[in-house]
Coordinates of C-alpha atoms in Angstrom, one line a residue:
Chain A
M1 CA -34.1 50.0 -46.7
A2 CA -32.8 49.9 -43.2
T3 CA -32.3 52.7 -40.6
K4 CA -28.6 53.1 -39.9
T5 CA -26.5 55.4 -37.8
Y6 CA -23.7 57.4 -39.3
C7 CA -21.3 55.1 -37.4
W8 CA -22.8 51.9 -38.6
A9 CA -22.9 53.3 -42.2
I10 CA -19.1 53.6 -41.9
V11 CA -18.7 50.1 -40.6
D12 CA -21.0 48.8 -43.4
A13 CA -19.0 50.6 -46.1
M14 CA -15.7 49.1 -44.9
R15 CA -17.2 45.7 -44.5
E16 CA -18.7 45.6 -48.0
E17 CA -15.5 46.8 -49.6
M18 CA -13.4 44.4 -47.6
E19 CA -15.7 41.6 -48.7
R20 CA -15.5 42.7 -52.3
D21 CA -11.7 43.3 -52.6
E22 CA -9.2 41.4 -50.6
T23 CA -6.5 44.1 -51.0
V24 CA -8.5 46.4 -48.7
F25 CA -7.3 46.4 -45.1
L26 CA -7.7 48.7 -42.1
I27 CA -5.1 49.8 -39.6
G28 CA -5.1 52.3 -36.8
E29 CA -5.1 52.9 -33.1
D30 CA -7.7 50.7 -31.4
V31 CA -9.4 49.7 -34.7
G32 CA -8.9 45.9 -34.2
A33 CA -9.7 44.2 -30.9
P34 CA -11.2 47.4 -29.3
E35 CA -13.3 47.8 -32.5
G36 CA -12.6 51.5 -32.8
A37 CA -12.4 54.3 -30.3
F38 CA -15.9 55.3 -31.4
G39 CA -17.1 51.9 -32.5
A40 CA -16.6 52.5 -36.2
S41 CA -14.9 49.2 -36.8
R42 CA -17.3 47.0 -34.9
G43 CA -17.1 43.3 -35.9
L44 CA -14.5 43.8 -38.6
Q45 CA -11.5 42.1 -36.9
K46 CA -13.8 39.2 -36.0
T47 CA -14.8 38.8 -39.7
F48 CA -11.5 39.6 -41.4
G49 CA -8.9 38.6 -38.9
P50 CA -6.0 40.4 -37.1
S51 CA -3.9 40.7 -40.3
R52 CA -6.4 42.8 -42.2
V53 CA -7.8 44.7 -39.3
R54 CA -4.8 45.7 -37.2
D55 CA -4.1 47.7 -34.1
T56 CA -1.1 50.0 -34.4
P57 CA 1.0 51.7 -31.8
I58 CA 0.2 55.4 -31.2
S59 CA 2.5 56.4 -34.1
E60 CA 0.7 58.5 -36.6
E61 CA 3.5 59.0 -39.0
I62 CA 4.1 55.2 -39.5
I63 CA 0.3 54.6 -39.6
V64 CA 0.0 56.8 -42.7
G65 CA 3.4 55.7 -44.1
L66 CA 2.4 52.0 -43.9
G67 CA -0.6 53.0 -46.0
V68 CA 1.5 54.9 -48.5
G69 CA 3.9 52.0 -49.0
A70 CA 1.2 49.4 -49.1
A71 CA -0.8 51.5 -51.6
M72 CA 2.3 51.8 -53.9
T73 CA 2.6 48.0 -53.9
G74 CA -0.9 47.0 -54.9
R75 CA -3.1 47.3 -51.8
R76 CA -6.0 49.5 -50.8
P77 CA -5.3 50.5 -47.3
I78 CA -7.7 52.4 -45.0
V79 CA -5.7 54.0 -42.2
E80 CA -7.4 55.7 -39.2
I81 CA -6.0 58.8 -37.5
M82 CA -8.3 59.0 -34.4
F83 CA -8.7 62.7 -34.3
I84 CA -8.1 65.2 -37.0
D85 CA -6.1 67.2 -34.5
F86 CA -3.4 64.5 -34.7
L87 CA -2.7 65.2 -38.4
G88 CA 0.2 67.4 -37.3
L89 CA 2.1 64.2 -36.4
C90 CA 1.8 62.7 -39.9
L91 CA 1.4 65.6 -42.3
D92 CA 4.7 64.7 -44.1
Q93 CA 3.3 61.3 -45.1
I94 CA 0.0 62.9 -46.1
A95 CA 1.1 66.1 -47.9
N96 CA 4.5 65.2 -49.2
Q97 CA 4.3 61.5 -49.8
A98 CA 0.7 60.3 -50.3
A99 CA -0.4 63.4 -52.2
K100 CA 2.6 63.7 -54.5
T101 CA 3.7 60.2 -55.3
H102 CA 1.5 59.7 -58.4
Y103 CA 2.5 63.2 -59.6
I104 CA 6.3 63.0 -59.0
Y105 CA 6.7 59.6 -60.5
D106 CA 4.8 60.6 -63.6
G107 CA 1.8 58.3 -62.9
M108 CA 3.9 55.2 -62.3
F109 CA 2.3 54.6 -58.9
K110 CA -1.3 54.9 -57.9
M111 CA -2.1 55.9 -54.3
P112 CA -5.4 54.2 -53.4
L113 CA -5.2 55.2 -49.8
V114 CA -8.0 56.3 -47.5
I115 CA -7.1 58.3 -44.4
R116 CA -10.1 58.2 -42.1
T117 CA -10.2 60.8 -39.4
S118 CA -12.6 62.5 -37.1
S119 CA -13.4 66.0 -36.0
A120 CA -14.8 66.5 -32.5
V121 CA -15.6 70.2 -32.8
E122 CA -18.2 71.2 -30.2
M123 CA -17.8 68.2 -28.0
G124 CA -16.2 70.0 -25.1
I125 CA -13.0 68.0 -25.1
G126 CA -10.6 70.9 -25.2
P127 CA -8.1 72.5 -27.6
H128 CA -6.4 69.4 -28.9
H129 CA -9.7 67.6 -29.8
S130 CA -11.8 70.4 -31.2
Q131 CA -10.6 71.5 -34.5
S132 CA -12.0 71.5 -38.0
W133 CA -8.9 71.1 -40.2
E134 CA -10.4 70.4 -43.6
A135 CA -8.8 73.5 -45.0
I136 CA -5.3 72.3 -44.0
V137 CA -5.6 69.2 -46.1
G138 CA -7.8 71.0 -48.7
H139 CA -4.8 73.2 -49.5
I140 CA -2.6 70.3 -50.7
P141 CA -2.9 69.4 -54.4
G142 CA -3.2 65.6 -55.0
L143 CA -5.4 65.0 -52.0
K144 CA -9.1 64.5 -52.1
V145 CA -10.9 65.6 -49.0
V146 CA -14.4 64.4 -48.1
M147 CA -16.6 65.5 -45.2
P148 CA -20.0 63.7 -45.1
S149 CA -22.8 65.1 -43.0
T150 CA -25.3 62.2 -43.1
P151 CA -25.2 58.4 -42.7
R152 CA -26.1 57.8 -46.3
D153 CA -23.5 60.2 -47.6
A154 CA -20.9 58.7 -45.2
K155 CA -21.5 55.2 -46.6
G156 CA -21.6 56.1 -50.3
L157 CA -18.6 58.4 -50.1
L158 CA -16.5 56.0 -48.1
K159 CA -17.1 53.2 -50.5
S160 CA -16.1 55.5 -53.4
A161 CA -13.1 56.7 -51.4
I162 CA -11.9 53.1 -51.0
R163 CA -12.3 52.5 -54.7
D164 CA -10.5 55.7 -55.7
N165 CA -7.0 55.5 -57.0
N166 CA -6.0 58.7 -55.1
P167 CA -5.4 59.5 -51.5
V168 CA -8.7 60.6 -49.8
V169 CA -8.8 62.2 -46.4
F170 CA -12.2 61.2 -45.1
I171 CA -13.3 63.4 -42.3
E172 CA -16.1 62.1 -40.0
H173 CA -17.6 64.0 -37.2
I174 CA -18.1 62.2 -33.9
A175 CA -21.1 64.3 -32.9
L176 CA -22.8 62.9 -36.1
H177 CA -22.0 59.2 -35.3
R178 CA -25.5 58.6 -33.7
L179 CA -27.4 60.4 -36.5
K180 CA -29.8 58.0 -38.1
E181 CA -31.1 57.7 -41.7
E182 CA -32.7 55.2 -44.0
I183 CA -30.2 53.7 -46.3
E184 CA -31.0 51.5 -49.3
D185 CA -29.8 47.9 -49.2
E186 CA -28.4 48.0 -52.7
E187 CA -24.9 49.0 -53.5
L188 CA -24.4 52.7 -52.7
L189 CA -21.7 54.7 -54.3
I190 CA -21.8 58.5 -54.1
P191 CA -19.3 60.2 -56.4
I192 CA -16.5 62.2 -54.8
G193 CA -16.5 65.8 -56.0
K194 CA -20.3 66.2 -56.2
A195 CA -22.2 68.6 -54.0
D196 CA -25.7 67.8 -52.8
V197 CA -28.5 70.2 -52.7
K198 CA -30.1 69.2 -49.3
R199 CA -33.0 71.6 -49.6
Q200 CA -34.3 73.6 -52.6
G201 CA -35.0 77.3 -52.1
R202 CA -35.2 80.5 -54.2
D203 CA -34.1 83.2 -51.8
V204 CA -30.7 82.5 -50.2
T205 CA -28.1 79.8 -50.8
V206 CA -26.6 78.5 -47.6
V207 CA -23.4 76.4 -48.2
A208 CA -22.9 74.3 -45.1
S209 CA -20.5 71.5 -44.4
G210 CA -20.2 68.7 -41.8
L211 CA -21.9 69.5 -38.5
M212 CA -23.4 72.7 -40.0
V213 CA -25.6 71.0 -42.5
A214 CA -28.3 69.9 -40.1
R215 CA -28.1 73.3 -38.5
A216 CA -28.6 75.0 -41.8
L217 CA -31.6 72.8 -42.6
A218 CA -33.1 73.6 -39.2
A219 CA -32.6 77.3 -39.8
A220 CA -34.2 76.9 -43.3
K221 CA -37.3 75.5 -41.6
T222 CA -37.6 78.4 -39.3
L223 CA -37.0 80.9 -42.1
A224 CA -39.7 79.2 -44.2
K225 CA -42.2 80.3 -41.6
D226 CA -41.3 83.9 -42.5
G227 CA -41.6 83.2 -46.2
I228 CA -37.9 83.0 -46.8
E229 CA -36.9 79.9 -48.9
V230 CA -33.3 78.8 -48.2
E231 CA -31.4 76.5 -50.5
V232 CA -29.0 74.4 -48.5
V233 CA -25.9 73.1 -50.5
D234 CA -23.7 70.5 -48.8
P235 CA -20.4 70.4 -50.8
R236 CA -19.8 66.9 -49.2
T237 CA -16.3 67.0 -50.9
I238 CA -14.0 69.8 -49.7
S239 CA -11.5 69.1 -52.4
P240 CA -12.0 69.1 -55.3
I241 CA -14.9 71.4 -54.6
D242 CA -18.0 71.2 -56.8
Y243 CA -18.1 74.9 -57.5
D244 CA -20.6 74.4 -60.4
T245 CA -23.4 73.3 -58.1
I246 CA -22.7 76.1 -55.6
V247 CA -22.5 78.8 -58.3
D248 CA -25.6 77.5 -60.1
S249 CA -27.5 77.8 -56.8
V250 CA -26.2 81.4 -56.2
R251 CA -27.2 82.4 -59.7
K252 CA -30.7 81.4 -58.8
T253 CA -30.9 82.9 -55.3
N254 CA -28.5 85.9 -55.7
R255 CA -27.5 85.6 -52.1
A256 CA -25.0 83.3 -50.4
L257 CA -24.0 82.4 -46.8
V258 CA -21.2 79.9 -46.0
V259 CA -21.3 78.2 -42.6
T260 CA -18.4 76.2 -41.3
S261 CA -17.0 74.8 -38.1
S262 CA -13.5 75.9 -39.4
H263 CA -12.2 79.5 -39.1
K264 CA -12.7 82.1 -41.7
Q265 CA -9.0 82.8 -41.9
F266 CA -7.5 81.0 -45.0
G267 CA -10.5 78.7 -44.7
F268 CA -13.1 76.7 -46.7
G269 CA -15.7 79.4 -46.3
S270 CA -13.3 82.0 -47.7
E271 CA -12.5 79.8 -50.6
V272 CA -16.1 79.4 -51.5
A273 CA -16.9 83.1 -51.0
A274 CA -14.0 84.1 -53.3
E275 CA -14.9 81.7 -56.0
V276 CA -18.6 82.7 -56.0
Q277 CA -17.6 86.3 -56.3
E278 CA -15.2 85.6 -59.1
R279 CA -17.7 83.6 -61.0
A280 CA -21.0 85.2 -60.2
F281 CA -20.3 88.7 -59.0
F282 CA -23.0 90.4 -61.1
D283 CA -25.6 87.8 -59.9
L284 CA -25.1 88.8 -56.3
D285 CA -27.4 91.2 -54.6
Q286 CA -25.3 91.2 -51.4
P287 CA -21.7 90.4 -50.6
V288 CA -21.2 86.7 -49.7
K289 CA -21.4 86.3 -45.9
R290 CA -19.4 83.8 -43.8
L291 CA -20.3 82.4 -40.5
S292 CA -17.5 80.6 -38.6
P293 CA -16.1 80.3 -35.1
P294 CA -13.8 83.2 -34.1
F295 CA -10.1 82.9 -34.6
T296 CA -9.3 81.4 -31.2
P297 CA -8.5 77.9 -30.0
A298 CA -11.4 76.1 -28.3
P299 CA -11.1 75.9 -24.5
F300 CA -12.4 72.9 -22.5
G301 CA -16.1 72.8 -21.9
K302 CA -19.4 73.0 -23.6
Q303 CA -20.2 76.6 -22.6
F304 CA -17.2 77.7 -24.7
D305 CA -18.3 75.5 -27.7
D306 CA -21.8 76.9 -27.6
Y307 CA -20.5 80.5 -27.5
L308 CA -17.9 80.1 -30.2
N309 CA -19.7 78.0 -32.9
P310 CA -22.4 79.1 -35.3
N311 CA -25.8 77.9 -34.1
T312 CA -29.2 77.8 -35.8
D313 CA -30.2 81.2 -34.5
A314 CA -27.0 82.7 -35.9
I315 CA -27.7 81.2 -39.3
V316 CA -31.3 82.6 -39.2
A317 CA -30.0 86.0 -38.2
A318 CA -27.4 86.0 -41.0
V319 CA -30.0 85.0 -43.6
H320 CA -32.2 87.8 -42.4
E321 CA -29.4 90.3 -42.9
L322 CA -28.9 89.0 -46.5
V323 CA -32.5 89.4 -47.4
A324 CA -33.0 92.7 -45.6
Chain B
M1 CA 23.2 37.0 -55.6
T2 CA 25.5 37.4 -58.5
Q3 CA 28.3 34.9 -58.7
D4 CA 30.4 37.0 -61.1
P5 CA 32.8 39.1 -59.1
L6 CA 33.3 41.5 -62.0
E7 CA 29.6 42.3 -62.0
I8 CA 29.9 43.7 -58.5
Y9 CA 32.8 45.8 -59.7
R10 CA 30.9 46.9 -62.8
K11 CA 28.0 48.2 -60.7
M12 CA 30.4 50.1 -58.3
M13 CA 32.2 51.6 -61.3
L14 CA 28.9 52.6 -62.9
I15 CA 28.0 54.5 -59.7
R16 CA 31.5 56.0 -59.5
E17 CA 31.4 57.2 -63.1
C18 CA 27.8 58.5 -62.8
E19 CA 28.7 60.6 -59.8
A20 CA 31.9 61.9 -61.3
Q21 CA 30.4 62.8 -64.6
L22 CA 27.2 64.3 -63.1
N23 CA 29.2 66.4 -60.7
D24 CA 31.1 67.7 -63.6
A25 CA 27.9 68.5 -65.6
F26 CA 26.4 70.2 -62.5
A27 CA 29.6 72.3 -62.0
R28 CA 29.1 73.5 -65.6
N29 CA 25.5 74.5 -64.7
L30 CA 23.9 72.0 -67.1
F31 CA 21.0 71.2 -64.8
P32 CA 19.2 73.0 -62.0
G33 CA 18.6 72.2 -58.3
Y34 CA 21.2 70.4 -56.3
I35 CA 23.3 67.3 -56.7
H36 CA 23.7 65.1 -53.7
S37 CA 26.8 63.0 -54.5
Y38 CA 27.0 59.3 -53.7
L39 CA 30.8 59.2 -54.2
G40 CA 32.5 57.1 -51.5
Q41 CA 29.4 55.1 -50.6
E42 CA 29.3 52.8 -53.6
A43 CA 29.9 49.6 -51.6
C44 CA 26.7 50.2 -49.6
A45 CA 24.2 50.2 -52.4
V46 CA 25.9 47.5 -54.4
G47 CA 26.5 45.2 -51.5
V48 CA 22.9 45.4 -50.3
C49 CA 21.1 45.2 -53.7
D50 CA 23.1 42.2 -54.8
G51 CA 20.9 40.0 -52.7
L52 CA 17.6 41.5 -54.1
S53 CA 15.5 40.6 -57.0
D54 CA 13.1 42.7 -59.0
T55 CA 10.2 41.6 -56.8
D56 CA 11.9 43.0 -53.8
T57 CA 11.5 46.7 -53.2
I58 CA 13.8 49.5 -52.1
V59 CA 12.9 53.0 -50.9
S60 CA 15.7 55.5 -51.5
N61 CA 16.5 59.0 -50.2
H62 CA 17.8 62.3 -51.5
R63 CA 21.2 60.7 -52.1
G64 CA 19.8 58.0 -54.3
R65 CA 21.6 57.4 -57.5
G66 CA 23.8 54.7 -56.1
H67 CA 20.6 52.8 -55.0
Y68 CA 19.0 53.3 -58.4
V69 CA 22.0 52.0 -60.3
A70 CA 22.6 49.1 -57.9
K71 CA 19.0 48.0 -58.2
G72 CA 19.3 48.0 -62.0
M73 CA 17.6 51.1 -63.2
A74 CA 18.3 51.8 -66.9
L75 CA 21.0 54.4 -67.1
K76 CA 19.8 56.7 -69.8
P77 CA 16.3 57.5 -68.3
M78 CA 17.9 57.7 -64.9
V79 CA 20.5 60.2 -65.9
A80 CA 18.0 62.2 -68.0
E81 CA 15.8 62.4 -64.9
M82 CA 18.7 64.1 -63.0
F83 CA 18.7 66.7 -65.8
G84 CA 15.0 67.1 -65.6
K85 CA 14.5 66.1 -69.2
A86 CA 11.3 64.7 -70.8
T87 CA 13.1 61.4 -71.5
G88 CA 13.8 61.0 -67.8
I89 CA 12.3 58.0 -66.0
C90 CA 9.7 60.4 -64.4
G91 CA 9.4 62.5 -67.5
G92 CA 11.7 65.1 -65.9
R93 CA 9.3 66.1 -63.1
G94 CA 11.0 64.3 -60.3
G95 CA 14.5 65.5 -60.9
E96 CA 17.6 64.8 -58.8
M97 CA 15.9 63.6 -55.6
H98 CA 13.2 61.5 -57.2
A99 CA 13.4 58.5 -59.5
A100 CA 11.4 55.3 -59.5
D101 CA 10.7 52.2 -61.5
P102 CA 8.1 49.8 -60.1
A103 CA 9.1 47.2 -62.6
I104 CA 12.4 46.6 -60.8
G105 CA 11.1 47.5 -57.3
V106 CA 12.4 51.0 -56.9
L107 CA 9.7 52.9 -55.0
G108 CA 11.3 56.3 -55.3
G109 CA 13.7 58.7 -53.7
N110 CA 12.7 61.4 -51.3
G111 CA 13.2 65.1 -50.7
I112 CA 12.4 64.7 -47.0
V113 CA 15.0 63.2 -44.7
G114 CA 13.3 60.3 -43.0
G115 CA 10.3 60.4 -45.2
G116 CA 11.0 57.1 -46.9
L117 CA 11.3 54.8 -43.8
P118 CA 7.5 54.5 -43.1
I119 CA 6.9 53.9 -46.8
A120 CA 9.4 51.0 -46.8
A121 CA 7.6 49.6 -43.8
G122 CA 4.3 49.8 -45.9
A123 CA 5.9 47.9 -48.7
A124 CA 7.1 45.3 -46.2
L125 CA 3.6 45.0 -44.9
S126 CA 2.3 44.4 -48.4
A127 CA 5.0 41.8 -49.0
Q128 CA 4.1 40.1 -45.7
M129 CA 0.4 40.0 -46.6
D130 CA 1.3 38.6 -50.1
G131 CA 3.3 35.8 -48.4
K132 CA 5.6 35.2 -51.3
G133 CA 8.9 35.9 -49.5
A134 CA 9.6 39.4 -51.0
V135 CA 11.4 41.9 -48.9
S136 CA 11.6 45.6 -48.6
V137 CA 14.7 47.7 -48.0
A138 CA 14.9 51.3 -46.7
F139 CA 18.0 53.2 -47.4
F140 CA 18.6 56.2 -45.2
G141 CA 21.4 58.1 -43.6
D142 CA 22.6 58.8 -40.1
G143 CA 20.7 62.1 -40.3
A144 CA 17.4 60.3 -40.8
S145 CA 18.1 58.1 -37.9
N146 CA 17.4 61.1 -35.6
N147 CA 14.0 61.6 -37.1
G148 CA 10.9 60.4 -35.4
S149 CA 10.0 58.3 -38.4
F150 CA 13.1 56.1 -37.7
G151 CA 11.8 55.1 -34.2
E152 CA 8.2 54.6 -35.4
T153 CA 9.4 52.4 -38.2
L154 CA 11.8 50.2 -36.1
N155 CA 9.1 49.7 -33.5
V156 CA 6.4 48.6 -35.9
A157 CA 8.7 46.5 -38.0
A158 CA 9.8 44.6 -34.9
A159 CA 6.3 44.3 -33.4
W160 CA 4.9 42.9 -36.7
K161 CA 8.1 41.0 -37.8
L162 CA 8.0 42.8 -41.1
P163 CA 10.3 41.6 -43.9
L164 CA 12.2 44.9 -43.8
I165 CA 15.9 45.6 -44.0
L166 CA 16.8 49.0 -42.6
V167 CA 20.0 50.2 -44.1
C168 CA 21.6 53.2 -42.4
E169 CA 24.5 54.5 -44.4
N170 CA 26.3 56.3 -41.7
N171 CA 28.5 58.8 -43.6
L172 CA 29.2 60.8 -40.5
Y173 CA 27.5 64.0 -41.6
A174 CA 23.8 65.0 -41.3
E175 CA 23.8 67.7 -44.0
M176 CA 26.5 70.0 -42.6
T177 CA 26.5 68.9 -39.0
P178 CA 28.9 66.1 -37.8
L179 CA 27.0 63.2 -36.3
A180 CA 29.0 63.4 -33.1
R181 CA 27.4 66.7 -32.3
T182 CA 23.8 65.4 -32.5
V183 CA 23.9 61.9 -30.9
G184 CA 24.7 60.5 -27.5
Q185 CA 26.4 57.4 -28.8
P186 CA 27.8 56.9 -32.2
D187 CA 26.7 53.4 -33.1
I188 CA 23.2 53.7 -34.6
A189 CA 22.9 49.9 -34.9
L190 CA 22.9 49.7 -31.1
R191 CA 19.4 51.3 -31.1
A192 CA 18.0 48.2 -32.7
A193 CA 18.2 46.2 -29.4
G194 CA 16.0 48.7 -27.7
Y195 CA 13.2 48.0 -30.2
G196 CA 13.7 44.3 -30.3
L197 CA 15.4 43.6 -33.6
P198 CA 18.9 42.6 -34.6
G199 CA 21.3 45.4 -35.4
E200 CA 24.7 45.1 -36.9
V201 CA 27.6 47.5 -37.5
V202 CA 29.3 46.8 -40.9
D203 CA 32.3 48.3 -42.7
G204 CA 30.3 50.2 -45.4
N205 CA 33.4 50.6 -47.5
D206 CA 33.9 46.8 -47.9
V207 CA 31.4 45.6 -50.5
L208 CA 31.9 41.9 -49.6
A209 CA 31.2 42.6 -45.9
V210 CA 28.1 44.6 -46.8
R211 CA 27.0 41.8 -49.2
E212 CA 27.4 39.2 -46.6
A213 CA 25.6 41.1 -43.8
A214 CA 22.8 42.1 -46.1
G215 CA 22.5 38.6 -47.3
R216 CA 21.9 37.4 -43.8
A217 CA 19.3 40.2 -43.1
I218 CA 17.5 39.4 -46.4
G219 CA 17.5 35.7 -45.6
R220 CA 15.9 36.4 -42.2
A221 CA 13.3 38.6 -43.7
R222 CA 12.4 36.1 -46.4
A223 CA 12.1 33.4 -43.8
G224 CA 9.6 35.4 -41.8
D225 CA 12.0 36.2 -39.0
G226 CA 11.5 39.9 -39.2
P227 CA 13.6 43.1 -39.7
T228 CA 17.3 43.9 -39.3
L229 CA 19.0 47.2 -38.8
L230 CA 22.3 47.4 -40.7
E231 CA 24.6 50.3 -40.0
L232 CA 27.1 50.7 -42.8
K233 CA 30.0 52.9 -41.6
T234 CA 31.1 54.9 -44.6
Y235 CA 32.0 58.4 -45.7
R236 CA 30.5 61.0 -48.0
W237 CA 33.4 62.2 -50.2
G238 CA 31.6 65.3 -51.3
G239 CA 29.6 67.9 -49.3
H240 CA 25.9 67.6 -48.5
F241 CA 25.5 68.9 -52.1
E242 CA 28.1 69.8 -54.6
G243 CA 29.3 73.3 -54.0
D244 CA 29.0 72.9 -50.2
P245 CA 32.4 74.4 -49.0
R246 CA 32.7 71.7 -46.3
K247 CA 33.9 74.1 -43.6
Y248 CA 32.8 71.6 -41.0
R249 CA 35.6 69.1 -41.6
T250 CA 39.2 69.0 -42.6
R251 CA 40.8 68.1 -45.9
E252 CA 43.0 65.7 -44.0
E253 CA 40.0 63.8 -42.8
E254 CA 38.7 63.6 -46.3
A255 CA 42.1 62.4 -47.6
A256 CA 42.2 59.7 -44.9
W257 CA 38.8 58.3 -45.9
K258 CA 39.7 58.4 -49.6
E259 CA 42.6 56.1 -48.7
R260 CA 39.8 53.6 -47.8
C261 CA 38.1 54.0 -51.2
P262 CA 35.5 51.2 -51.5
V263 CA 36.0 50.9 -55.3
A264 CA 39.9 50.7 -55.1
R265 CA 39.6 48.2 -52.3
Y266 CA 37.4 45.8 -54.2
R267 CA 39.6 46.3 -57.3
A268 CA 42.5 45.1 -55.2
V269 CA 40.5 42.0 -54.2
L270 CA 39.8 41.2 -57.8
L271 CA 43.5 41.6 -58.8
D272 CA 45.0 39.9 -55.7
D273 CA 42.5 37.3 -54.6
R274 CA 40.5 36.5 -57.6
G275 CA 43.3 36.5 -60.1
I276 CA 41.5 38.8 -62.6
D277 CA 44.0 40.5 -64.8
E278 CA 44.5 44.2 -65.0
A279 CA 43.6 44.4 -68.7
R280 CA 40.2 42.9 -68.1
I281 CA 39.4 45.4 -65.3
A282 CA 40.7 48.3 -67.4
D283 CA 38.5 47.3 -70.3
L284 CA 35.5 47.1 -68.1
E285 CA 36.3 50.6 -66.6
A286 CA 36.6 52.1 -70.1
Q287 CA 33.3 50.5 -71.1
V288 CA 31.5 51.8 -68.1
A289 CA 32.9 55.3 -68.6
A290 CA 31.7 55.3 -72.2
E291 CA 28.3 54.0 -71.2
V292 CA 27.9 56.9 -68.7
A293 CA 29.2 59.4 -71.1
E294 CA 26.6 58.2 -73.6
A295 CA 23.8 58.5 -71.1
I296 CA 24.9 62.1 -70.3
T297 CA 25.0 62.9 -74.0
F298 CA 21.5 61.4 -74.3
A299 CA 20.3 63.6 -71.4
L300 CA 21.9 66.7 -72.8
E301 CA 20.3 66.2 -76.2
S302 CA 16.9 65.4 -74.8
P303 CA 14.2 68.1 -74.7
L304 CA 12.9 69.6 -71.5
P305 CA 9.3 68.7 -70.7
V306 CA 6.7 71.1 -71.9
A307 CA 5.7 73.4 -69.1
E308 CA 2.0 72.9 -69.5
T309 CA 2.5 69.2 -68.6
A310 CA 2.8 70.5 -65.0
L311 CA -1.0 70.5 -65.0
T312 CA -1.3 66.8 -65.7
K313 CA -1.3 63.7 -63.5
V314 CA -2.2 65.6 -60.2
F315 CA -4.7 62.7 -59.8
A316 CA -4.8 59.2 -61.1
A317 CA -7.7 58.0 -63.2

């Protein structure tokens, strides 16, 4: 066992997979000599050389397109789009090309492509660096979308993503990069599409993703003092969602809250709420609640972030409403 | 490269016949969607693909049948794909804008103008990493040259010396808008210099000129000397799709370009310069026409895919 940060867990996952399989390579803005805008490729170019760990121009469409073409011809590219807000510049390659190539061509091509990207919600950087766009990619059939909340999950899911024969959008969160956790030294593969019950509880199910997982766990601790036992489910994979684990939990607790950094409108929380109500309506004692930032862009500055985003107190209050 | 001059003609005629017979089938409402005819551009695909082998890859576009045929795709499954039939090369789910065959290096068409360029760069990157001298070709039109993906692709290809041949078939119309209305200067090949790669304007209706220019570009790419932009000046005989009333140009302009028919031009070369007799050429033409007719019959008689198969193959195992 060794204590690792979320950021180092990502570096380790890529290093291990690049050692294991020479078809794996990494390209993106500042991933080579600068070792990643957030340090998430530290040491990789030194080990694997400038051909396998390459700096690209600031050209998001070609970054993803290079990955698509290389994946169709036998490689396992990891391409980095620095912030998820930049997906608008390469959505054709992601949604029309990567996501549909295996399907359109009747399975003749595999698409073992990982698109690593980062959300910086709540970091005060302003409207073009503060979005949680998992629902945008989650809406596209043929893509897998992963959003780990802990170092261990980040490592195990990234290794699985690299070995997957489908395009995986791997969403990191920069505010989680310094989070630490003990990770086993042995090979760690966490299956894509499996939710994780981060805390067992009998009274309320809180489905929380990304940045919200730690907050849901903190809220659960507070609520336990009042005798309310919260079960925290981290879907980990946004698409395909593990509805079974979520619904099983709700059948036990009869109450559900979904907490996201993304908006309610057409979002992940709404998707989970709708599915839970379709599958387990008669098990619910209350309508499913959603907690999300209001439907506005995020202005520059921490005071706005703190005001707009669900915090631990808001989760505690929402759970109290559900059990009232 | 083939040394048989008749083989080049056979490929051009295969495309010509495919386009003519498919247009006819489409006009009779025998398959859905659109048909984006390649008539008039035959010399482009055949001239370029003549220098490629099965381990070299091409990425095509929405006007892709010429490329598929020139690269050697089997006729029956290709034509059946256009009809959306279960016997099509993609089981009928790709349709008119999407066919592929990894065994011969066809990495697909595209429904998005400009969508294929970055993919071709990715295939070139793979080829460069493999280090076996394979090359990648991107076929696209003048319309795609005004998409951001064009600039991003040229820049990276030049920066990394990718073994990529960028083939712009300039047929003078981006869908229904004349090129002159959307560009500041009409020679797309001139843009290459700004990105640091060689660019060349070629008569796209002269198959031998295309073959020669492509041969040079392919040779450079194989030798590790990087990408080339070829601009093949040609003309789309039909509309953007069949049924397009072509109000944006005159019938006189169309007639003038048909005078420069690439197939007739190469036929004259065979007769006059190569001393091949008329009867041999006529035989070949009849044979090709029959082959295409047989492929169309095969497609027409093939079943449609079962609708429930739409639910399969969203993900690979």
